[in-house]
mmCIF file of C-alpha atoms in Angstrom:
data_model
loop_
_atom_site.group_PDB
_atom_site.id
_atom_site.type_symbol
_atom_site.label_atom_id
_atom_site.label_comp_id
_atom_site.label_asym_id
_atom_site.label_seq_id
_atom_site.Cartn_x
_atom_site.Cartn_y
_atom_site.Cartn_z
ATOM 1 C CA MET F 170 26.882 2.557 -8.427
ATOM 2 C CA ILE F 171 24.597 0.377 -6.329
ATOM 3 C CA SER F 172 23.922 -3.049 -7.764
ATOM 4 C CA ASP F 173 23.105 -6.498 -6.428
ATOM 5 C CA ARG F 174 23.437 -8.180 -9.797
ATOM 6 C CA HIS F 175 26.098 -9.035 -12.298
ATOM 7 C CA ALA F 176 24.357 -8.994 -15.641
ATOM 8 C CA PRO F 177 25.213 -7.820 -19.123
ATOM 9 C CA SER F 178 23.425 -4.740 -20.390
ATOM 10 C CA ARG F 179 19.746 -5.379 -20.916
ATOM 11 C CA GLN F 180 17.598 -5.311 -23.996
ATOM 12 C CA PRO F 181 15.332 -2.313 -24.545
ATOM 13 C CA TYR F 182 12.536 -2.171 -21.993
ATOM 14 C CA GLY F 183 8.825 -2.401 -22.678
ATOM 15 C CA THR F 184 6.639 0.672 -22.322
ATOM 16 C CA ALA F 185 5.108 -0.452 -18.995
ATOM 17 C CA TYR F 186 8.547 -0.910 -17.402
ATOM 18 C CA GLU F 187 9.738 2.434 -18.804
ATOM 19 C CA GLN F 188 6.704 4.032 -17.136
ATOM 20 C CA MET F 189 7.487 2.258 -13.876
ATOM 21 C CA LEU F 190 11.076 3.525 -14.035
ATOM 22 C CA GLU F 191 9.833 7.060 -14.625
ATOM 23 C CA LYS F 192 7.530 6.801 -11.591
ATOM 24 C CA VAL F 193 10.398 5.522 -9.422
ATOM 25 C CA ARG F 194 12.721 8.182 -10.828
ATOM 26 C CA TYR F 195 10.183 10.882 -9.971
ATOM 27 C CA GLU F 196 9.291 9.503 -6.523
ATOM 28 C CA GLY F 197 12.940 8.987 -5.600
ATOM 29 C CA ALA F 198 14.222 12.185 -7.258
ATOM 30 C CA TYR F 199 16.886 10.090 -9.004
ATOM 31 C CA PRO F 200 19.044 11.941 -11.550
ATOM 32 C CA THR F 201 18.827 9.198 -14.196
ATOM 33 C CA ARG F 202 16.610 6.371 -15.304
ATOM 34 C CA GLU F 203 19.568 4.019 -14.819
ATOM 35 C CA ARG F 204 19.708 4.907 -11.134
ATOM 36 C CA ALA F 205 15.970 4.250 -10.860
ATOM 37 C CA ASP F 206 16.480 0.888 -12.594
ATOM 38 C CA GLU F 207 19.199 -0.044 -10.092
ATOM 39 C CA ALA F 208 16.836 0.758 -7.217
ATOM 40 C CA VAL F 209 13.987 -1.235 -8.788
ATOM 41 C CA CYS F 210 16.172 -4.288 -9.361
ATOM 42 C CA LEU F 211 17.688 -4.173 -5.875
ATOM 43 C CA VAL F 212 14.393 -3.725 -4.022
ATOM 44 C CA LEU F 213 12.304 -6.138 -6.125
ATOM 45 C CA ALA F 214 14.992 -8.824 -5.797
ATOM 46 C CA GLY F 215 14.899 -8.301 -2.042
ATOM 47 C CA LEU F 216 11.097 -8.461 -1.988
ATOM 48 C CA GLY F 217 11.257 -11.630 -4.065
ATOM 49 C CA ARG F 218 13.303 -13.199 -1.277
ATOM 50 C CA GLN F 219 10.527 -12.375 1.228
ATOM 51 C CA LEU F 220 7.238 -13.098 -0.537
ATOM 52 C CA THR F 221 5.711 -16.527 -1.108
ATOM 53 C CA GLY F 222 2.429 -18.036 -2.217
ATOM 54 C CA ASP F 223 -0.501 -16.333 -3.887
ATOM 55 C CA GLU F 224 0.695 -12.852 -2.955
ATOM 56 C CA ARG F 225 3.954 -13.402 -4.830
ATOM 57 C CA VAL F 226 2.135 -14.727 -7.906
ATOM 58 C CA ASP F 227 -0.500 -11.985 -7.844
ATOM 59 C CA LEU F 228 2.091 -9.251 -7.449
ATOM 60 C CA ALA F 229 4.132 -10.625 -10.350
ATOM 61 C CA ARG F 230 0.984 -10.528 -12.534
ATOM 62 C CA CYS F 231 0.481 -6.834 -11.728
ATOM 63 C CA LEU F 232 4.017 -5.714 -12.520
ATOM 64 C CA PRO F 233 5.559 -5.066 -15.931
ATOM 65 C CA PRO F 234 7.249 -8.269 -17.212
ATOM 66 C CA GLU F 235 10.777 -6.979 -16.586
ATOM 67 C CA ALA F 236 9.938 -6.186 -12.957
ATOM 68 C CA ALA F 237 8.063 -9.461 -12.473
ATOM 69 C CA ARG F 238 11.128 -11.418 -13.666
ATOM 70 C CA VAL F 239 13.343 -9.685 -11.081
ATOM 71 C CA LEU F 240 10.828 -10.478 -8.333
ATOM 72 C CA THR F 241 10.245 -14.120 -9.271
ATOM 73 C CA ALA F 242 13.884 -14.989 -10.058
ATOM 74 C CA GLN F 243 14.598 -14.993 -6.317
ATOM 75 C CA ILE F 244 14.239 -17.989 -4.037
ATOM 76 C CA PRO F 245 12.188 -16.981 -0.990
ATOM 77 C CA ASN F 246 13.878 -17.132 2.395
ATOM 78 C CA PRO F 247 12.295 -19.717 4.711
ATOM 79 C CA GLN F 248 12.232 -17.059 7.455
ATOM 80 C CA PRO F 249 11.243 -13.624 6.058
ATOM 81 C CA LEU F 250 12.971 -10.554 7.463
ATOM 82 C CA THR F 251 11.257 -7.730 9.343
ATOM 83 C CA GLY F 252 10.986 -4.451 7.446
ATOM 84 C CA TRP F 253 14.032 -2.973 9.172
ATOM 85 C CA ALA F 254 16.080 -6.155 8.679
ATOM 86 C CA PHE F 255 15.042 -6.072 4.996
ATOM 87 C CA VAL F 256 16.524 -2.574 4.613
ATOM 88 C CA LYS F 257 19.684 -3.582 6.510
ATOM 89 C CA ASP F 258 20.073 -6.676 4.298
ATOM 90 C CA LEU F 259 19.792 -4.633 1.093
ATOM 91 C CA ALA F 260 22.271 -2.067 2.420
ATOM 92 C CA ALA F 261 24.730 -4.829 3.317
ATOM 93 C CA ARG F 262 24.420 -6.361 -0.159
ATOM 94 C CA THR F 263 25.223 -3.061 -1.886
ATOM 95 C CA GLY F 264 27.436 -1.224 0.589
ATOM 96 C CA ALA F 265 25.011 1.718 0.508
ATOM 97 C CA SER F 266 23.989 3.623 3.618
ATOM 98 C CA LEU F 267 20.857 2.624 5.526
ATOM 99 C CA ALA F 268 19.310 6.023 4.695
ATOM 100 C CA THR F 269 19.914 5.611 0.963
ATOM 101 C CA THR F 270 18.607 2.053 1.012
ATOM 102 C CA ARG F 271 15.505 3.089 2.965
ATOM 103 C CA TRP F 272 14.913 5.830 0.387
ATOM 104 C CA ASP F 273 15.319 3.368 -2.487
ATOM 105 C CA THR F 274 12.903 0.958 -0.829
ATOM 106 C CA GLY F 275 10.221 3.574 -0.286
ATOM 107 C CA SER F 276 10.565 4.904 -3.832
ATOM 108 C CA VAL F 277 10.230 1.454 -5.388
ATOM 109 C CA PHE F 278 7.455 0.286 -3.040
ATOM 110 C CA SER F 279 5.468 3.416 -3.950
ATOM 111 C CA ALA F 280 5.508 2.350 -7.614
ATOM 112 C CA VAL F 281 4.806 -1.294 -6.698
ATOM 113 C CA ALA F 282 1.768 -0.196 -4.678
ATOM 114 C CA ALA F 283 0.458 1.801 -7.641
ATOM 115 C CA TYR F 284 0.613 -1.308 -9.833
ATOM 116 C CA ALA F 285 -0.685 -3.747 -7.229
ATOM 117 C CA GLY F 286 -3.519 -1.738 -5.716
ATOM 118 C CA ALA F 287 -4.543 -1.334 -2.096
ATOM 119 C CA ASP F 288 -6.162 -4.770 -1.635
ATOM 120 C CA LEU F 289 -3.110 -6.753 -2.788
ATOM 121 C CA ILE F 290 -0.744 -4.562 -0.775
ATOM 122 C CA THR F 291 -2.901 -5.197 2.299
ATOM 123 C CA ARG F 292 -2.667 -8.956 1.667
ATOM 124 C CA ILE F 293 1.099 -8.709 1.203
ATOM 125 C CA LEU F 294 1.488 -6.749 4.434
ATOM 126 C CA HIS F 295 -0.494 -9.417 6.295
ATOM 127 C CA GLU F 296 1.944 -12.081 5.024
ATOM 128 C CA LEU F 297 5.154 -10.236 5.817
ATOM 129 C CA PRO F 298 6.649 -9.633 9.275
ATOM 130 C CA THR F 299 6.285 -6.237 10.938
ATOM 131 C CA GLY F 300 7.853 -3.115 9.517
ATOM 132 C CA TYR F 301 6.791 -3.269 5.884
ATOM 133 C CA GLY F 302 3.740 -1.016 6.287
ATOM 134 C CA LEU F 303 5.966 2.009 6.753
ATOM 135 C CA LEU F 304 8.096 1.008 3.785
ATOM 136 C CA PHE F 305 4.929 0.985 1.661
ATOM 137 C CA GLY F 306 3.956 4.389 3.040
ATOM 138 C CA ARG F 307 1.229 3.110 5.348
ATOM 139 C CA ALA F 308 0.782 3.590 9.053
ATOM 140 C CA GLU F 309 1.783 0.526 10.979
ATOM 141 C CA LEU F 310 -0.486 0.028 13.930
ATOM 142 C CA THR F 311 0.336 -2.414 16.671
ATOM 143 C CA GLN F 312 -2.056 -3.902 19.183
ATOM 144 C CA ALA F 313 -1.449 -3.287 22.873
ATOM 145 C CA ALA F 314 -0.161 -6.318 24.729
#
């Protein structure tokens, strides 16, 4: 079981969060909703350590309350990680493989993007270091030196 939290079992989820879990479960081909919930909590906690400012607040407003709480409960790092370092950090926290963690990240970010919309995701990607575009399923173009 992959988990970056030590919490007692949760109360029943709201409908919006249940729908988010089903989307993540489908996108990630997870066998259970619990596994999808673990991925959501892991990845949103990690994203909460990276995002600051208006983008963090606006994203929290778009997400179901349970997901927003996971995101906003984290203290942002003063120096955000690149996309690849983000995946490596999550893998190190859970002991999961890089491939599994990359899969979890993509599955959760797909659902996050559906809630946030293209404009907010574009703003978020402009605030984060390189490497997150691919995690959100977008091409990451770099300018020639």
